[in-house]
Short mmCIF file of C-alpha atoms and ligand atoms in Angstrom, two decimals:
data_model
loop_
_atom_site.label_atom_id
_atom_site.label_comp_id
_atom_site.label_asym_id
_atom_site.label_seq_id
_atom_site.Cartn_x
_atom_site.Cartn_y
_atom_site.Cartn_z
CA MET A 1 -10.88 -23.95 -8.59
CA ALA A 2 -7.15 -24.36 -7.76
CA HIS A 3 -6.56 -23.73 -4.29
CA GLY A 4 -3.43 -21.78 -4.89
CA ARG A 5 -0.11 -21.42 -2.71
CA ASP A 6 -0.07 -20.04 0.75
CA THR A 7 3.21 -18.63 0.93
CA LEU A 8 5.12 -15.80 -0.98
CA PRO A 9 7.00 -16.60 -3.83
CA ASP A 10 9.97 -14.55 -3.26
CA GLY A 11 10.81 -13.41 0.21
CA PRO A 12 9.28 -10.67 2.20
CA THR A 13 6.97 -8.34 0.39
CA GLU A 14 7.53 -4.59 0.56
CA LYS A 15 4.46 -2.77 1.93
CA CYS A 16 5.58 0.73 2.19
CA GLY A 17 5.83 4.38 1.37
CA VAL A 18 8.31 6.00 -0.87
CA VAL A 19 9.44 9.38 -1.59
CA GLY A 20 12.09 11.36 -3.66
CA LEU A 21 13.09 15.10 -3.72
CA SER A 22 15.05 17.42 -5.67
CA LEU A 23 15.36 21.10 -4.62
CA ALA A 24 16.99 24.08 -5.80
CA ASP A 25 19.45 24.99 -3.00
CA ARG A 26 17.74 23.83 0.44
CA ALA A 27 18.61 20.84 2.27
CA ALA A 28 16.29 17.78 1.33
CA ALA A 29 16.67 16.02 4.47
CA ARG A 30 13.89 17.95 6.45
CA PRO A 31 11.32 17.97 3.81
CA LEU A 32 11.93 14.24 3.22
CA TYR A 33 11.37 13.75 7.04
CA TYR A 34 7.98 15.74 6.92
CA SER A 35 7.02 13.74 3.92
CA LEU A 36 7.88 10.34 5.50
CA TYR A 37 5.47 11.57 8.33
CA ALA A 38 2.73 11.99 6.04
CA LEU A 39 3.30 8.53 4.79
CA GLN A 40 3.50 7.02 8.15
CA HIS A 41 0.49 4.84 7.65
CA ARG A 42 2.12 3.00 4.89
CA GLY A 43 4.84 1.56 7.17
CA GLN A 44 5.66 1.71 10.91
CA GLU A 45 8.39 -0.87 11.00
CA SER A 46 11.51 1.26 10.07
CA ALA A 47 12.20 4.53 8.40
CA GLY A 48 15.18 5.88 6.44
CA ILE A 49 16.58 8.58 4.23
CA VAL A 50 19.26 8.87 1.80
CA THR A 51 20.75 11.89 0.43
CA HIS A 52 23.45 12.99 -1.91
CA ASP A 53 25.59 16.46 -1.67
CA GLY A 54 27.08 16.05 -4.99
CA PHE A 55 30.12 14.35 -3.77
CA GLN A 56 29.17 11.65 -1.39
CA GLN A 57 25.97 9.55 -0.34
CA HIS A 58 24.52 10.10 3.21
CA SER A 59 22.13 7.66 4.68
CA HIS A 60 20.15 7.09 8.04
CA VAL A 61 18.06 4.02 8.39
CA ASP A 62 16.53 2.88 11.69
CA MET A 63 14.00 0.85 12.94
CA GLY A 64 10.48 2.08 14.22
CA LEU A 65 8.23 5.31 13.73
CA VAL A 66 9.49 8.15 11.71
CA GLY A 67 9.71 10.35 14.82
CA ASP A 68 11.73 7.87 16.60
CA ALA A 69 14.02 6.73 13.64
CA PHE A 70 15.69 10.25 13.27
CA SER A 71 17.29 12.73 15.88
CA GLU A 72 18.20 16.36 14.97
CA SER A 73 21.80 15.20 14.54
CA ASP A 74 20.75 12.45 12.23
CA LEU A 75 18.89 15.01 9.91
CA ALA A 76 21.68 17.47 10.24
CA GLY A 77 24.17 15.04 8.88
CA LEU A 78 21.91 14.39 5.86
CA ASN A 79 23.69 16.76 3.44
CA GLY A 80 22.58 17.45 -0.06
CA THR A 81 19.55 19.10 -2.07
CA THR A 82 18.41 15.65 -3.49
CA GLY A 83 17.29 12.45 -1.59
CA ILE A 84 14.92 9.82 -1.15
CA GLY A 85 13.17 8.15 1.67
CA HIS A 86 11.18 5.11 2.82
CA VAL A 87 8.95 3.90 5.37
CA ARG A 88 8.40 0.11 5.93
CA TYR A 89 5.35 -1.92 6.80
CA PRO A 90 5.71 -4.35 9.51
CA THR A 91 5.87 -7.93 8.24
CA ALA A 92 6.13 -11.27 10.34
CA GLY A 93 9.59 -12.28 10.61
CA SER A 94 11.40 -9.06 9.55
CA VAL A 95 12.28 -7.33 12.52
CA ASP A 96 15.99 -6.58 11.71
CA LYS A 97 17.38 -3.83 9.91
CA SER A 98 18.65 -5.82 6.85
CA CYS A 99 15.27 -5.13 5.37
CA ALA A 100 15.01 -1.54 6.09
CA GLN A 101 15.03 1.03 3.36
CA PRO A 102 16.34 2.83 1.43
CA PHE A 103 18.69 0.17 0.17
CA THR A 104 22.15 1.58 -0.67
CA VAL A 105 24.74 0.16 -2.83
CA SER A 106 28.17 1.45 -4.32
CA PHE A 107 29.58 0.27 -7.47
CA LYS A 108 32.28 1.17 -9.99
CA SER A 109 30.49 4.07 -11.75
CA GLY A 110 28.54 5.60 -8.52
CA SER A 111 26.23 5.08 -5.75
CA LEU A 112 22.61 3.95 -6.00
CA GLY A 113 19.94 4.11 -3.28
CA LEU A 114 16.57 2.50 -3.74
CA SER A 115 13.26 2.88 -1.99
CA HIS A 116 10.60 0.27 -3.09
CA ASN A 117 6.84 -0.21 -2.58
CA GLY A 118 5.27 -3.46 -4.16
CA ASN A 119 6.52 -7.10 -4.65
CA LEU A 120 8.42 -8.68 -7.58
CA VAL A 121 7.19 -12.27 -8.61
CA ASN A 122 10.31 -13.21 -10.24
CA ALA A 123 12.97 -11.94 -7.90
CA GLY A 124 14.27 -15.27 -7.19
CA GLU A 125 15.16 -15.98 -10.82
CA ILE A 126 16.88 -12.82 -11.32
CA ARG A 127 18.85 -13.29 -7.91
CA ASP A 128 20.14 -16.86 -9.06
CA THR A 129 21.14 -15.28 -12.36
CA LEU A 130 23.06 -12.30 -10.76
CA ALA A 131 24.43 -14.60 -8.07
CA ALA A 132 25.95 -16.74 -10.60
CA LYS A 133 27.81 -13.74 -11.92
CA GLY A 134 29.34 -13.07 -8.66
CA HIS A 135 26.78 -10.54 -7.02
CA ALA A 136 26.74 -11.28 -3.28
CA PHE A 137 23.28 -10.62 -1.67
CA THR A 138 22.98 -9.29 1.78
CA SER A 139 19.08 -9.68 2.06
CA ASP A 140 16.49 -12.04 0.78
CA GLY A 141 14.37 -8.88 -0.26
CA ASP A 142 13.68 -8.03 -3.83
CA THR A 143 14.71 -4.44 -3.56
CA GLU A 144 18.47 -5.61 -3.47
CA VAL A 145 17.84 -7.83 -6.56
CA ILE A 146 16.52 -4.49 -8.37
CA ALA A 147 19.54 -2.60 -7.35
CA HIS A 148 22.22 -5.22 -8.35
CA ASP A 149 20.15 -5.59 -11.56
CA LEU A 150 20.29 -1.90 -12.22
CA ALA A 151 23.91 -1.23 -11.01
CA ARG A 152 24.94 -4.03 -13.58
CA ASN A 153 23.05 -2.23 -16.27
CA LEU A 154 24.75 0.96 -15.42
CA LEU A 155 28.08 -0.32 -16.20
CA GLU A 156 26.88 -0.93 -19.73
CA GLY A 157 24.57 2.11 -20.52
CA ASP A 158 23.29 5.36 -19.53
CA LEU A 159 20.67 5.85 -16.75
CA VAL A 160 17.67 5.77 -18.79
CA ARG A 161 18.63 2.69 -20.75
CA ALA A 162 19.82 0.90 -17.71
CA VAL A 163 16.30 1.48 -15.92
CA LYS A 164 14.49 0.26 -19.21
CA ARG A 165 16.54 -2.94 -19.21
CA THR A 166 15.75 -3.53 -15.59
CA MET A 167 12.17 -2.86 -16.05
CA GLU A 168 12.03 -5.55 -18.87
CA ARG A 169 13.60 -7.96 -16.63
CA ILE A 170 11.59 -7.56 -13.47
CA HIS A 171 8.07 -8.71 -13.15
CA GLY A 172 5.35 -7.85 -10.43
CA SER A 173 4.66 -4.68 -8.61
CA TYR A 174 6.95 -1.64 -7.94
CA ALA A 175 6.66 1.92 -7.08
CA LEU A 176 10.39 3.01 -6.84
CA THR A 177 12.25 6.11 -5.92
CA ILE A 178 15.79 5.73 -6.93
CA MET A 179 19.03 7.83 -6.43
CA HIS A 180 21.84 7.51 -8.90
CA ASP A 181 24.35 9.75 -7.10
CA ASP A 182 22.60 13.13 -6.86
CA THR A 183 19.87 12.23 -9.39
CA VAL A 184 16.30 11.36 -8.32
CA LEU A 185 14.14 9.20 -10.28
CA GLY A 186 10.67 7.54 -9.80
CA VAL A 187 9.30 4.37 -11.71
CA ARG A 188 6.10 2.80 -11.62
CA ASP A 189 5.51 -0.80 -12.92
CA PRO A 190 3.76 -1.21 -16.19
CA GLU A 191 0.33 -2.19 -14.59
CA GLY A 192 0.61 0.71 -12.23
CA ASN A 193 -0.07 -1.42 -9.30
CA ARG A 194 1.11 0.72 -6.50
CA PRO A 195 0.66 4.39 -6.49
CA LEU A 196 3.23 7.07 -7.30
CA CYS A 197 2.83 10.55 -7.98
CA ILE A 198 4.70 14.03 -8.81
CA GLY A 199 4.37 17.23 -7.00
CA GLU A 200 5.74 20.63 -7.46
CA LEU A 201 7.11 22.81 -4.80
CA ASP A 202 8.12 26.57 -4.93
CA ASP A 203 11.82 25.34 -5.21
CA GLY A 204 11.71 21.99 -6.44
CA TYR A 205 10.01 18.66 -7.38
CA VAL A 206 8.76 15.65 -5.04
CA LEU A 207 7.80 11.94 -5.97
CA ALA A 208 5.56 10.40 -3.44
CA SER A 209 3.59 7.30 -2.92
CA GLU A 210 0.65 9.71 -2.14
CA SER A 211 -0.34 13.09 -2.74
CA ALA A 212 -0.86 13.74 1.15
CA ALA A 213 3.04 13.78 1.19
CA ILE A 214 2.99 16.58 -1.35
CA ASP A 215 0.20 18.62 0.60
CA THR A 216 2.33 18.23 3.71
CA LEU A 217 5.19 20.01 2.01
CA GLY A 218 2.96 22.73 0.74
CA GLY A 219 3.27 21.82 -2.73
CA THR A 220 0.84 20.87 -5.58
CA LEU A 221 0.03 17.60 -7.26
CA VAL A 222 1.13 17.62 -10.98
CA ARG A 223 0.19 14.06 -11.91
CA ASP A 224 0.32 10.52 -11.35
CA VAL A 225 3.36 8.65 -12.41
CA ARG A 226 2.29 6.55 -15.37
CA PRO A 227 2.45 2.73 -15.48
CA GLY A 228 5.77 1.92 -17.24
CA GLU A 229 7.01 5.40 -16.99
CA LEU A 230 10.27 6.81 -15.53
CA VAL A 231 10.38 10.35 -14.38
CA LEU A 232 13.80 11.91 -13.62
CA LEU A 233 13.97 14.88 -11.42
CA GLU A 234 16.39 17.69 -12.73
CA ARG A 235 19.27 17.94 -10.01
CA ASP A 236 18.57 21.73 -9.54
CA GLY A 237 14.98 21.31 -8.88
CA SER A 238 13.73 23.20 -11.98
CA GLY A 239 11.93 20.67 -13.48
CA PHE A 240 11.36 16.76 -14.48
CA ASP A 241 11.95 14.64 -17.66
CA SER A 242 9.53 11.75 -18.54
CA TYR A 243 10.37 8.55 -20.34
CA GLN A 244 7.43 6.01 -21.30
CA LEU A 245 9.91 2.64 -21.18
CA VAL A 246 7.60 0.14 -21.17
CA SER A 247 4.04 0.07 -22.78
CA HIS A 248 1.15 -1.43 -21.15
CA GLU A 249 -2.27 -2.57 -22.60
CA ARG A 250 -3.92 -2.50 -19.10
CA THR A 251 -3.45 -1.27 -15.67
CA ALA A 252 -3.81 -3.37 -12.54
CA HIS A 253 -4.35 -0.70 -9.86
CA CYS A 254 -4.47 -2.12 -6.43
CA PHE A 255 -8.24 -1.51 -5.34
CA PHE A 256 -7.50 -2.01 -1.85
CA GLU A 257 -5.34 1.03 -1.84
CA HIS A 258 -8.59 2.89 -2.13
CA VAL A 259 -10.42 0.58 0.30
CA TYR A 260 -7.96 0.66 3.23
CA PHE A 261 -4.24 1.34 2.70
CA ALA A 262 -3.91 4.87 1.39
CA ARG A 263 -4.95 8.15 3.36
CA PRO A 264 -8.57 9.42 2.51
CA ASP A 265 -7.10 12.92 1.83
CA SER A 266 -4.90 11.39 -0.90
CA ARG A 267 -5.85 11.48 -4.65
CA ILE A 268 -4.61 8.35 -6.30
CA ASP A 269 -4.94 7.57 -10.22
CA GLY A 270 -7.40 10.66 -10.49
CA THR A 271 -9.63 9.60 -7.45
CA LEU A 272 -9.69 11.35 -4.15
CA VAL A 273 -9.64 8.41 -1.81
CA TYR A 274 -12.03 9.90 0.74
CA GLN A 275 -14.50 10.40 -2.38
CA ALA A 276 -14.18 6.78 -3.51
CA ARG A 277 -14.78 5.43 0.12
CA ARG A 278 -17.76 7.44 0.24
CA GLU A 279 -19.24 6.27 -3.15
CA LEU A 280 -18.32 2.40 -2.08
CA GLY A 281 -20.45 3.21 1.01
CA ARG A 282 -23.35 4.65 -1.14
CA ARG A 283 -23.20 1.45 -3.23
CA LEU A 284 -23.27 -0.57 -0.05
CA TRP A 285 -26.50 0.91 1.03
CA ASP A 286 -27.99 0.22 -2.52
CA GLU A 287 -26.86 -3.24 -2.69
CA SER A 288 -27.61 -4.49 0.89
CA GLY A 289 -28.98 -1.70 2.93
CA VAL A 290 -30.81 -2.90 6.12
CA ASP A 291 -33.04 -1.03 8.47
CA SER A 292 -31.94 0.00 11.84
CA ASP A 293 -31.83 2.71 14.06
CA VAL A 294 -28.23 3.81 13.90
CA VAL A 295 -25.35 3.46 11.36
CA MET A 296 -21.86 3.72 13.11
CA PRO A 297 -18.40 3.49 11.43
CA VAL A 298 -15.71 1.38 12.60
CA PRO A 299 -13.21 4.08 13.29
CA ASP A 300 -11.09 5.06 11.45
CA SER A 301 -11.15 2.78 8.59
CA GLY A 302 -15.24 2.70 8.24
CA ARG A 303 -15.48 6.33 8.63
CA ALA A 304 -15.96 7.62 5.11
CA PHE A 305 -17.85 4.21 4.05
CA ALA A 306 -20.50 4.79 6.73
CA SER A 307 -21.02 8.41 5.82
CA GLY A 308 -21.68 7.53 2.36
CA TYR A 309 -23.99 4.60 3.36
CA ALA A 310 -25.88 6.80 5.84
CA GLU A 311 -26.33 9.44 3.48
CA ALA A 312 -27.68 7.05 0.70
CA ALA A 313 -29.91 5.58 3.37
CA GLN A 314 -31.30 8.88 4.14
CA ASP A 315 -31.54 9.94 0.61
CA ASP A 316 -33.94 6.91 0.35
CA GLY A 317 -35.98 8.06 3.18
CA ALA A 318 -34.68 5.66 5.70
CA ASP A 319 -35.18 7.03 9.19
CA VAL A 320 -31.63 5.98 10.60
CA GLU A 321 -29.24 7.99 12.75
CA PHE A 322 -25.66 8.38 11.81
CA ALA A 323 -23.52 8.36 15.01
CA GLU A 324 -20.24 7.60 16.30
CA GLY A 325 -20.72 5.06 18.83
CA LEU A 326 -17.26 3.45 19.00
CA MET A 327 -14.51 5.50 20.57
CA LYS A 328 -10.83 4.75 19.56
CA ASN A 329 -8.02 4.86 21.69
CA ARG A 330 -5.45 6.46 19.41
CA TYR A 331 -2.39 5.19 21.09
CA VAL A 332 -2.98 1.31 20.36
CA GLY A 333 -1.10 0.59 17.07
CA ARG A 334 -2.82 -1.38 14.34
CA THR A 335 -4.07 -4.69 15.32
CA PHE A 336 -2.03 -6.50 12.89
CA ILE A 337 1.30 -5.77 14.71
CA MET A 338 0.28 -8.19 17.44
CA PRO A 339 1.81 -11.40 16.65
CA THR A 340 -0.61 -13.92 18.28
CA GLN A 341 -4.26 -14.37 17.77
CA ASP A 342 -4.84 -13.94 21.55
CA GLU A 343 -3.11 -10.67 21.44
CA ARG A 344 -5.16 -9.50 18.45
CA GLU A 345 -8.16 -10.14 20.35
CA ARG A 346 -7.33 -8.29 23.26
CA ALA A 347 -5.95 -5.40 20.99
CA VAL A 348 -9.38 -4.69 19.87
CA ARG A 349 -10.90 -4.43 23.18
CA LEU A 350 -7.85 -1.94 24.02
CA LYS A 351 -8.63 -0.13 20.79
CA LEU A 352 -12.31 0.21 20.82
CA ASN A 353 -14.96 1.47 23.47
CA PRO A 354 -18.67 1.64 22.98
CA ILE A 355 -20.72 4.67 23.86
CA ARG A 356 -23.47 2.74 25.68
CA SER A 357 -26.25 5.58 25.27
CA THR A 358 -26.06 5.39 21.40
CA ILE A 359 -26.33 1.58 21.51
CA GLU A 360 -28.66 0.53 23.95
CA GLY A 361 -31.98 -0.97 23.05
CA ARG A 362 -31.44 -0.18 19.56
CA SER A 363 -30.61 -1.86 16.20
CA VAL A 364 -27.05 -1.07 15.13
CA THR A 365 -25.45 -1.26 11.64
CA ILE A 366 -21.75 -1.02 11.97
CA ILE A 367 -19.63 -0.34 8.62
CA ASP A 368 -15.96 -1.35 8.12
CA ASP A 369 -13.77 -1.27 5.08
CA SER A 370 -12.96 -4.95 5.20
CA ILE A 371 -12.62 -8.24 6.97
CA VAL A 372 -9.67 -10.16 6.91
CA ARG A 373 -9.42 -12.55 9.70
CA GLY A 374 -12.60 -11.70 11.31
CA THR A 375 -11.16 -10.56 14.50
CA THR A 376 -12.19 -7.15 14.73
CA SER A 377 -15.94 -7.86 13.73
CA ARG A 378 -16.29 -10.57 15.96
CA GLN A 379 -15.11 -8.39 18.92
CA LEU A 380 -17.15 -5.70 17.95
CA VAL A 381 -20.37 -7.58 17.56
CA SER A 382 -19.96 -8.82 21.15
CA LEU A 383 -18.81 -5.34 22.29
CA LEU A 384 -22.12 -4.04 21.21
CA ARG A 385 -24.28 -6.63 22.38
CA ASP A 386 -22.74 -6.33 25.87
CA ALA A 387 -23.42 -2.74 25.45
CA GLY A 388 -27.14 -3.47 24.93
CA ALA A 389 -27.60 -3.50 21.20
CA ASP A 390 -30.84 -5.21 20.12
CA GLU A 391 -29.74 -6.26 16.79
CA VAL A 392 -26.05 -5.89 15.34
CA HIS A 393 -25.92 -5.64 11.47
CA VAL A 394 -22.32 -5.66 9.70
CA ARG A 395 -21.78 -3.96 6.25
CA ILE A 396 -18.48 -4.11 4.61
CA GLY A 397 -17.25 -1.71 1.94
CA ALA A 398 -15.12 -4.33 0.09
CA PRO A 399 -15.82 -7.96 -1.13
CA PRO A 400 -14.96 -11.13 0.70
CA ILE A 401 -11.11 -11.40 0.86
CA VAL A 402 -10.46 -14.85 -0.20
CA ALA A 403 -6.82 -15.04 -1.13
CA PRO A 404 -3.46 -13.49 -0.05
CA CYS A 405 -2.00 -10.52 -1.72
CA TYR A 406 1.37 -10.98 -3.26
CA MET A 407 1.72 -7.37 -4.43
CA GLY A 408 2.67 -5.61 -1.52
CA ILE A 409 -0.15 -5.49 1.26
CA ASP A 410 -0.02 -7.50 4.32
CA MET A 411 -3.20 -9.56 4.22
CA ALA A 412 -2.76 -12.72 6.15
CA THR A 413 -2.10 -16.12 4.55
CA ARG A 414 -4.76 -18.00 2.98
CA GLU A 415 -5.50 -20.28 6.04
CA GLU A 416 -6.06 -17.20 8.24
CA LEU A 417 -8.49 -15.47 6.09
CA ILE A 418 -11.92 -16.06 7.30
CA ALA A 419 -13.47 -15.78 3.77
CA GLY A 420 -10.83 -18.04 2.42
CA ASP A 421 -12.96 -21.15 2.65
CA GLN A 422 -16.21 -19.96 4.38
CA SER A 423 -19.57 -18.65 2.93
CA VAL A 424 -20.98 -15.21 3.91
CA ASP A 425 -23.54 -16.99 6.06
CA ASP A 426 -20.98 -19.01 7.75
CA ILE A 427 -18.90 -16.04 8.65
CA CYS A 428 -22.17 -14.15 9.81
CA GLU A 429 -22.75 -16.84 12.30
CA GLU A 430 -19.04 -17.10 13.14
CA ILE A 431 -18.86 -13.34 14.08
CA GLY A 432 -22.21 -13.57 15.76
CA ALA A 433 -24.02 -10.75 13.65
CA ASP A 434 -27.72 -10.67 13.03
CA SER A 435 -26.86 -10.07 9.24
CA LEU A 436 -23.58 -9.59 7.01
CA SER A 437 -23.17 -8.22 3.68
CA TYR A 438 -20.17 -7.26 1.53
CA LEU A 439 -19.71 -5.00 -1.56
CA SER A 440 -19.84 -6.80 -4.88
CA ILE A 441 -16.86 -6.66 -6.99
CA ASP A 442 -18.76 -5.04 -9.71
CA ALA A 443 -19.63 -2.20 -7.38
CA VAL A 444 -16.03 -1.64 -6.59
CA ALA A 445 -14.98 -1.53 -10.17
CA ALA A 446 -17.93 0.99 -10.77
CA ALA A 447 -17.14 3.13 -7.92
CA LEU A 448 -13.64 3.30 -8.85
CA SER A 449 -14.58 3.85 -12.56
CA SER A 450 -12.63 0.98 -13.85
CA SER A 451 -13.51 -2.10 -15.68
CA ARG A 452 -12.73 -4.82 -13.44
CA ILE A 453 -9.87 -6.10 -15.73
CA ASP A 454 -8.18 -2.75 -14.97
CA LEU A 455 -7.71 -3.26 -11.17
CA CYS A 456 -5.78 -5.85 -9.35
CA LEU A 457 -8.48 -7.72 -7.66
CA GLY A 458 -6.47 -10.88 -6.78
CA CYS A 459 -7.28 -10.95 -3.00
CA VAL A 460 -10.95 -11.07 -3.74
CA THR A 461 -11.03 -13.13 -6.79
CA GLY A 462 -7.88 -15.40 -6.36
CA GLN A 463 -6.83 -14.48 -9.79
CA TYR A 464 -3.86 -12.30 -10.37
CA PRO A 465 -2.72 -9.83 -13.03
CA TYR A 466 0.66 -11.13 -12.66
CA ASP A 467 2.00 -14.49 -13.52
CA ILE A 468 2.50 -15.99 -9.86
CA ASP A 469 3.82 -19.78 -9.38
CA GLY A 470 0.86 -21.79 -8.20
CA GLU A 471 -1.72 -19.18 -8.78
CA GLU A 472 -4.30 -18.57 -11.50
CA THR A 473 -4.16 -15.13 -13.56
CA ASP A 474 -6.86 -13.21 -14.73
CA ARG A 475 -5.25 -12.22 -18.14
CA ALA A 476 -2.60 -13.28 -20.55
CA VAL A 477 0.76 -11.88 -18.79
CA GLU A 478 3.91 -13.58 -19.36
CA ARG A 479 7.08 -13.05 -17.17
CA PRO A 480 10.02 -11.87 -19.03
CA ALA A 481 12.61 -14.56 -19.54
CA VAL A 482 15.54 -13.91 -17.26
CA THR A 483 18.47 -14.66 -19.39
CA ASP A 484 22.33 -14.06 -18.52
CA SER A 485 22.48 -11.25 -21.13
CA ALA A 486 20.51 -7.90 -20.89
CA PRO A 487 17.82 -7.38 -23.77
CA ALA A 488 19.04 -5.80 -26.80
CA ASP A 489 18.41 -2.02 -27.06
CA ASP A 490 15.69 -0.72 -29.22
P1 AMP B 1 -9.69 -8.55 10.83
O1 AMP B 1 -9.83 -8.14 12.11
O2 AMP B 1 -8.41 -9.55 10.82
O3 AMP B 1 -10.91 -9.05 10.08
O4 AMP B 1 -9.05 -7.22 9.94
C1 AMP B 1 -10.03 -6.27 9.62
C2 AMP B 1 -9.67 -4.95 10.19
O5 AMP B 1 -8.33 -4.61 9.88
C3 AMP B 1 -10.42 -3.92 9.54
O6 AMP B 1 -10.89 -2.84 10.63
C4 AMP B 1 -9.48 -3.36 8.48
O7 AMP B 1 -9.81 -1.95 8.46
C5 AMP B 1 -8.20 -3.59 9.07
N1 AMP B 1 -7.33 -3.97 7.84
C6 AMP B 1 -7.64 -4.39 6.69
N2 AMP B 1 -6.53 -4.79 6.10
C7 AMP B 1 -5.53 -4.52 6.62
C8 AMP B 1 -4.18 -4.64 6.74
N3 AMP B 1 -3.62 -4.96 5.44
N4 AMP B 1 -3.32 -4.42 7.45
C9 AMP B 1 -3.73 -3.82 8.60
N5 AMP B 1 -4.99 -3.73 8.86
C10 AMP B 1 -5.86 -4.04 8.04
#
């Protein structure tokens, strides 16, 4: 098998949460701010909101968590009943404001704001073509490439046609909320890799990465934005128009959204994430259940998996207790934010503390959603042994992660992935567990009611649904040719 590349093809990836809002006659800033709070798990590095009051754009973007990025006066200055927002996930090296979003640009026929979740695989080619035409770029991110391409197309056609042209040029993963002057639109890539949904409020419409943001605003989920669809919110908040701009034969929904990234209370592509995780947990028991005295989740990511696993075990008559034996210090950030391995090792100890009485003298099964570098499992196994566990079994609700994600999830490089070049037995030994099992790819596909080909499984197969330099693809996809002239209208 080809080893594949270890770096990203085009600059930093955008691992994020996006929102867009159009209201009848209420300021959009505060509901946008609340919806970004609801999407905070999708990005903690920076947060931003752009609104439009019918005359001009207002923007505030800052580093840090949503609660830290905006003051009362920042929100008060964001005038207008329409707007978009963004939270950005931390990535190594991108700790300045140049990558923070929404990205804004003004051009001859108006202003644009863009919030992007995903990652293009041909941004470099498009950037080169546009740079040759005199476009000046201020960041190496692909969102700016989309913004410039769209701005150029807007000079030659109406909004819908301009978006179509841009969609025909860009290749890869994108869930976008866009503001063109005071009009808000949402776009999802033809494979629907990242989630995006539409919600209805009493006095308007909202677009959001996850339905939990709609719930937070007291709205109702209308439906997911379809792969290849443009949704255009009416400026007065009275409805939305839909344009199916690019056709798609197959989807490539990211299975890892269901496994780890999305909130359990969100409904993505017709499935409640919590329900999906419980089902994955049930299948984990069916495939590789092991007798033990107690089953415990790794909080919080393993909780729904562990409850499904324990329920399936009990349904089978297993005499096993389901217990919360690991307590989480909720004030410690995600371990991935720690830049060095040494700091990451210490962070796990800071983050989780065992309850000795549920563990001592017993055989314990811990359930987590995934193993990336192996840091969490290694630390937890030794923590549980120190707390007196007789046996420690590890069960994982996803297949081994063997390859990087190019489509918008910060998954570590190939070299850092513990399953990148090791067998399950080797990993079991390395983390010091009595046994280790992962869920099969087929079980993931069955639990998510998709055939394998309708999911993006790149990180667990090493084969991607997009044409990525130096990697294998799992289907016949071709990048659009990036030419000087925009494609002809149909
Ligand atoms: P590791 O400790 O490197 O093996 O990472 C596995 C732990 O990190 C699990 O508890 C996961 O819930 C969590 N995790 C998985 N993927 C990610 C990600 N992309 N970013 C942050 N945490 C993650």
